[in-house]
PDB file of C-alpha atoms in Angstrom:
ATOM      1  CA  MET N   1     133.178   5.206  55.444  1.00 97.00           C
ATOM      2  CA  LYS N   2     134.222   2.258  53.490  1.00 98.00           C
ATOM      3  CA  ALA N   3     136.875   1.307  51.033  1.00 98.00           C
ATOM      4  CA  TYR N   4     137.409  -1.579  48.617  1.00 97.00           C
ATOM      5  CA  ILE N   5     140.591  -3.042  47.463  1.00 98.00           C
ATOM      6  CA  ALA N   6     140.746  -4.020  43.718  1.00 97.00           C
ATOM      7  CA  SER N   7     143.511  -6.340  42.968  1.00 96.00           C
ATOM      8  CA  HIS N   8     144.360  -9.519  41.083  1.00 92.00           C
ATOM      9  CA  PHE N   9     144.895 -11.731  43.927  1.00 90.00           C
ATOM     10  CA  PHE N  10     144.741 -15.191  42.245  1.00 85.00           C
ATOM     11  CA  ASN N  11     148.435 -15.946  42.754  1.00 87.00           C
ATOM     12  CA  ASP N  12     150.541 -16.193  45.839  1.00 90.00           C
ATOM     13  CA  ALA N  13     152.501 -13.038  45.100  1.00 92.00           C
ATOM     14  CA  PHE N  14     149.540 -10.842  44.545  1.00 94.00           C
ATOM     15  CA  PHE N  15     147.388 -12.480  47.225  1.00 91.00           C
ATOM     16  CA  THR N  16     150.199 -11.869  49.652  1.00 95.00           C
ATOM     17  CA  TRP N  17     150.636  -8.072  48.297  1.00 96.00           C
ATOM     18  CA  THR N  18     146.924  -7.521  48.712  1.00 96.00           C
ATOM     19  CA  GLU N  19     146.709  -8.911  52.159  1.00 96.00           C
ATOM     20  CA  ASN N  20     149.862  -6.758  53.449  1.00 97.00           C
ATOM     21  CA  LEU N  21     148.390  -3.570  51.932  1.00 98.00           C
ATOM     22  CA  ALA N  22     144.893  -4.223  53.413  1.00 98.00           C
ATOM     23  CA  THR N  23     146.594  -4.960  56.955  1.00 98.00           C
ATOM     24  CA  GLU N  24     148.512  -1.695  56.913  1.00 98.00           C
ATOM     25  CA  ILE N  25     145.495   0.288  55.894  1.00 98.00           C
ATOM     26  CA  GLU N  26     143.417  -1.418  58.571  1.00 98.00           C
ATOM     27  CA  LYS N  27     146.050  -0.606  61.177  1.00 98.00           C
ATOM     28  CA  ASN N  28     146.465   3.011  60.115  1.00 98.00           C
ATOM     29  CA  CYS N  29     142.946   4.322  58.943  1.00 98.00           C
ATOM     30  CA  ASP N  30     139.607   4.378  60.548  1.00 97.00           C
ATOM     31  CA  ILE N  31     137.684   2.886  57.441  1.00 97.00           C
ATOM     32  CA  GLU N  32     135.680  -0.262  56.868  1.00 98.00           C
ATOM     33  CA  LEU N  33     137.786  -2.159  54.354  1.00 98.00           C
ATOM     34  CA  TYR N  34     136.370  -4.801  51.761  1.00 96.00           C
ATOM     35  CA  VAL N  35     139.124  -7.115  50.389  1.00 96.00           C
ATOM     36  CA  PRO N  36     137.511  -9.544  47.881  1.00 93.00           C
ATOM     37  CA  GLN N  37     139.908 -12.207  48.436  1.00 87.00           C
ATOM     38  CA  ARG N  38     138.764 -12.536  51.996  1.00 89.00           C
ATOM     39  CA  ASN N  39     135.062 -13.236  50.702  1.00 79.00           C
ATOM     40  CA  ASP N  40     135.292 -17.217  50.628  1.00 70.00           C
ATOM     41  CA  SER N  41     131.728 -17.391  49.329  1.00 76.00           C
ATOM     42  CA  ILE N  42     132.946 -16.121  45.906  1.00 79.00           C
ATOM     43  CA  ASN N  43     136.784 -16.614  46.033  1.00 75.00           C
ATOM     44  CA  ASP N  44     137.588 -19.880  47.535  1.00 72.00           C
ATOM     45  CA  LYS N  45     138.049 -22.129  44.517  1.00 78.00           C
ATOM     46  CA  LYS N  46     139.682 -24.725  46.647  1.00 77.00           C
ATOM     47  CA  ASN N  47     136.978 -25.506  48.982  1.00 79.00           C
ATOM     48  CA  ASN N  48     133.705 -23.708  47.254  1.00 75.00           C
ATOM     49  CA  ASP N  49     134.348 -23.894  43.731  1.00 81.00           C
ATOM     50  CA  GLU N  50     131.188 -25.695  42.814  1.00 78.00           C
ATOM     51  CA  ASN N  51     129.091 -22.869  44.338  1.00 79.00           C
ATOM     52  CA  ILE N  52     130.965 -19.929  42.870  1.00 83.00           C
ATOM     53  CA  THR N  53     129.234 -18.527  39.690  1.00 84.00           C
ATOM     54  CA  ALA N  54     130.056 -15.466  37.611  1.00 88.00           C
ATOM     55  CA  GLU N  55     126.760 -13.955  38.664  1.00 91.00           C
ATOM     56  CA  ALA N  56     127.505 -14.497  42.262  1.00 86.00           C
ATOM     57  CA  ILE N  57     130.922 -12.766  42.089  1.00 89.00           C
ATOM     58  CA  ALA N  58     129.425  -9.801  40.014  1.00 92.00           C
ATOM     59  CA  LYS N  59     126.804  -9.271  42.526  1.00 93.00           C
ATOM     60  CA  ALA N  60     128.906  -9.604  45.718  1.00 92.00           C
ATOM     61  CA  ASP N  61     131.532  -7.226  44.489  1.00 94.00           C
ATOM     62  CA  THR N  62     129.097  -4.770  42.892  1.00 96.00           C
ATOM     63  CA  LYS N  63     127.264  -4.592  46.184  1.00 97.00           C
ATOM     64  CA  GLU N  64     130.527  -3.479  47.968  1.00 96.00           C
ATOM     65  CA  LEU N  65     131.864  -1.227  45.079  1.00 97.00           C
ATOM     66  CA  LYS N  66     128.606   0.688  45.205  1.00 97.00           C
ATOM     67  CA  GLU N  67     128.907   1.105  48.937  1.00 98.00           C
ATOM     68  CA  SER N  68     132.569   2.144  48.990  1.00 98.00           C
ATOM     69  CA  ASN N  69     133.812   5.597  48.957  1.00 98.00           C
ATOM     70  CA  ILE N  70     137.298   4.897  48.134  1.00 98.00           C
ATOM     71  CA  LEU N  71     138.523   2.383  45.705  1.00 98.00           C
ATOM     72  CA  ILE N  72     142.256   1.387  46.057  1.00 98.00           C
ATOM     73  CA  ALA N  73     143.314  -0.343  42.737  1.00 98.00           C
ATOM     74  CA  ASN N  74     146.433  -2.435  42.009  1.00 98.00           C
ATOM     75  CA  LEU N  75     147.546  -1.573  38.607  1.00 97.00           C
ATOM     76  CA  ASP N  76     150.582  -3.772  38.406  1.00 95.00           C
ATOM     77  CA  GLY N  77     150.996  -6.956  36.355  1.00 91.00           C
ATOM     78  CA  LEU N  78     151.563  -7.587  32.769  1.00 90.00           C
ATOM     79  CA  THR N  79     148.484  -5.441  31.982  1.00 93.00           C
ATOM     80  CA  ILE N  80     146.050  -4.012  34.315  1.00 96.00           C
ATOM     81  CA  ASP N  81     143.655  -6.813  35.561  1.00 95.00           C
ATOM     82  CA  ASP N  82     140.422  -6.967  33.613  1.00 96.00           C
ATOM     83  CA  GLY N  83     138.398  -6.958  36.904  1.00 95.00           C
ATOM     84  CA  VAL N  84     140.502  -4.152  38.443  1.00 97.00           C
ATOM     85  CA  ALA N  85     139.888  -2.045  35.242  1.00 98.00           C
ATOM     86  CA  ALA N  86     136.169  -2.715  35.224  1.00 97.00           C
ATOM     87  CA  GLU N  87     135.952  -1.793  39.012  1.00 98.00           C
ATOM     88  CA  ILE N  88     138.050   1.467  38.270  1.00 98.00           C
ATOM     89  CA  MET N  89     135.480   2.454  35.546  1.00 98.00           C
ATOM     90  CA  ALA N  90     132.300   1.695  37.480  1.00 98.00           C
ATOM     91  CA  HIS N  91     133.511   3.475  40.669  1.00 98.00           C
ATOM     92  CA  GLY N  92     134.432   6.432  38.442  1.00 98.00           C
ATOM     93  CA  VAL N  93     131.323   6.621  36.552  1.00 98.00           C
ATOM     94  CA  MET N  94     129.377   6.330  39.877  1.00 98.00           C
ATOM     95  CA  LYS N  95     131.326   9.342  41.174  1.00 98.00           C
ATOM     96  CA  GLN N  96     130.465  11.215  38.045  1.00 97.00           C
ATOM     97  CA  PHE N  97     126.908  10.276  37.963  1.00 98.00           C
ATOM     98  CA  GLU N  98     126.307  11.187  41.553  1.00 98.00           C
ATOM     99  CA  GLU N  99     127.959  14.503  41.163  1.00 97.00           C
ATOM    100  CA  GLU N 100     126.081  15.320  37.986  1.00 97.00           C
ATOM    101  CA  ASN N 101     122.787  14.481  40.089  1.00 98.00           C
ATOM    102  CA  ASN N 102     123.688  16.398  43.260  1.00 98.00           C
ATOM    103  CA  ILE N 103     123.854  12.869  45.158  1.00 97.00           C
ATOM    104  CA  GLU N 104     126.198  13.505  48.219  1.00 96.00           C
ATOM    105  CA  PHE N 105     128.505  10.414  48.397  1.00 98.00           C
ATOM    106  CA  PRO N 106     131.966  11.192  48.332  1.00 98.00           C
ATOM    107  CA  ARG N 107     134.171   8.919  46.302  1.00 98.00           C
ATOM    108  CA  MET N 108     137.897   8.800  45.075  1.00 98.00           C
ATOM    109  CA  ILE N 109     140.146   6.261  43.387  1.00 98.00           C
ATOM    110  CA  ILE N 110     143.639   5.654  44.397  1.00 98.00           C
ATOM    111  CA  GLY N 111     145.721   3.678  41.817  1.00 98.00           C
ATOM    112  CA  ILE N 112     149.064   2.075  42.849  1.00 98.00           C
ATOM    113  CA  LEU N 113     151.669   1.272  40.295  1.00 97.00           C
ATOM    114  CA  THR N 114     154.913  -0.443  41.638  1.00 95.00           C
ATOM    115  CA  ASP N 115     156.388  -1.700  38.286  1.00 93.00           C
ATOM    116  CA  MET N 116     159.843  -0.289  37.863  1.00 92.00           C
ATOM    117  CA  ARG N 117     159.354  -0.223  34.134  1.00 90.00           C
ATOM    118  CA  TYR N 118     156.615   2.505  34.426  1.00 90.00           C
ATOM    119  CA  GLN N 119     159.134   4.985  35.423  1.00 87.00           C
ATOM    120  CA  GLY N 120     161.492   3.735  32.428  1.00 87.00           C
ATOM    121  CA  THR N 121     161.636   5.437  28.963  1.00 89.00           C
ATOM    122  CA  GLY N 122     161.726   3.975  25.484  1.00 88.00           C
ATOM    123  CA  ASP N 123     162.009   0.283  25.567  1.00 87.00           C
ATOM    124  CA  ASN N 124     162.235   0.386  29.308  1.00 87.00           C
ATOM    125  CA  HIS N 125     158.825   1.673  29.785  1.00 89.00           C
ATOM    126  CA  ILE N 126     155.729  -0.342  30.311  1.00 90.00           C
ATOM    127  CA  TYR N 127     152.406   0.842  28.839  1.00 92.00           C
ATOM    128  CA  ARG N 128     149.285   1.116  30.898  1.00 94.00           C
ATOM    129  CA  ASN N 129     145.939   1.635  29.318  1.00 95.00           C
ATOM    130  CA  GLN N 130     145.435   5.515  29.196  1.00 96.00           C
ATOM    131  CA  MET N 131     141.671   5.318  29.706  1.00 97.00           C
ATOM    132  CA  ILE N 132     142.243   3.583  33.163  1.00 97.00           C
ATOM    133  CA  ILE N 133     145.007   5.741  34.083  1.00 97.00           C
ATOM    134  CA  GLY N 134     142.960   8.721  33.127  1.00 98.00           C
ATOM    135  CA  LYS N 135     140.059   7.636  35.262  1.00 98.00           C
ATOM    136  CA  VAL N 136     142.164   7.250  38.197  1.00 98.00           C
ATOM    137  CA  GLN N 137     143.701  10.592  37.739  1.00 98.00           C
ATOM    138  CA  GLU N 138     140.419  12.191  36.998  1.00 97.00           C
ATOM    139  CA  CYS N 139     138.749  10.853  40.177  1.00 98.00           C
ATOM    140  CA  GLY N 140     141.528  10.626  42.657  1.00 98.00           C
ATOM    141  CA  LYS N 141     145.263   9.827  42.743  1.00 98.00           C
ATOM    142  CA  LEU N 142     147.885   7.737  40.858  1.00 98.00           C
ATOM    143  CA  ILE N 143     150.535   6.711  43.537  1.00 98.00           C
ATOM    144  CA  ILE N 144     153.958   5.504  41.943  1.00 96.00           C
ATOM    145  CA  GLY N 145     156.030   3.084  43.911  1.00 95.00           C
ATOM    146  CA  TYR N 146     158.935   1.054  43.336  1.00 94.00           C
ATOM    147  CA  PRO N 147     159.875  -2.607  44.185  1.00 91.00           C
ATOM    148  CA  ASN N 148     161.254  -3.007  47.672  1.00 92.00           C
ATOM    149  CA  ASP N 149     160.428   0.543  48.799  1.00 95.00           C
ATOM    150  CA  LYS N 150     157.219   0.654  50.772  1.00 94.00           C
ATOM    151  CA  THR N 151     157.019   4.452  50.998  1.00 96.00           C
ATOM    152  CA  TYR N 152     153.987   4.089  48.676  1.00 97.00           C
ATOM    153  CA  ILE N 153     152.034   2.357  51.284  1.00 98.00           C
ATOM    154  CA  ARG N 154     152.657   5.418  53.546  1.00 98.00           C
ATOM    155  CA  GLU N 155     151.438   7.562  50.751  1.00 98.00           C
ATOM    156  CA  VAL N 156     148.149   5.454  50.266  1.00 98.00           C
ATOM    157  CA  ILE N 157     147.466   5.572  54.014  1.00 98.00           C
ATOM    158  CA  ASP N 158     147.921   9.388  53.958  1.00 98.00           C
ATOM    159  CA  THR N 159     145.746   9.746  51.219  1.00 98.00           C
ATOM    160  CA  VAL N 160     142.967   7.563  52.711  1.00 98.00           C
ATOM    161  CA  ASN N 161     143.422   9.665  55.969  1.00 98.00           C
ATOM    162  CA  GLU N 162     143.092  13.081  54.078  1.00 98.00           C
ATOM    163  CA  PHE N 163     140.080  11.823  52.346  1.00 98.00           C
ATOM    164  CA  LEU N 164     138.545  10.854  55.581  1.00 98.00           C
ATOM    165  CA  LYS N 165     139.385  14.089  57.150  1.00 98.00           C
ATOM    166  CA  GLU N 166     137.856  16.170  54.401  1.00 97.00           C
ATOM    167  CA  ASN N 167     134.470  14.117  54.087  1.00 97.00           C
ATOM    168  CA  ASN N 168     133.732  13.332  57.654  1.00 85.00           C
TER     169      ASN N 168
END
């Protein structure tokens, strides 16, 4: 089984967050994990920028997304990252297409949201695109965490392991 982490990792904070999550999953789950930020051929802008193209990024990440049973998506940020939203929709549509056509390839989406404002009300609530949230819920599980409380990581690991147990 394979999993794919979708995250906006283009700054130090989210790069570190993504790497920490990936490390915990790799330590606690028997799954092959694709972490796009580790793919220097399409993401090392410092040393490889002249060779990185939009088409190369699309081809490399799409190949991995198609082969992945689980999409683990970071929904934090000012808005949901455009690439993450696209990966969620693509993975969800693939899941539905495969089910409609009796193709046995188990898939699920795990969405992670740790912005404290998501739990607020009124002016204290942060909006998330409902089509993306709905696709996560329709195809898997939305996990709500809170800053400086890492229990959501255990929930992600437990969800991955439950999926693996049910589908192996």
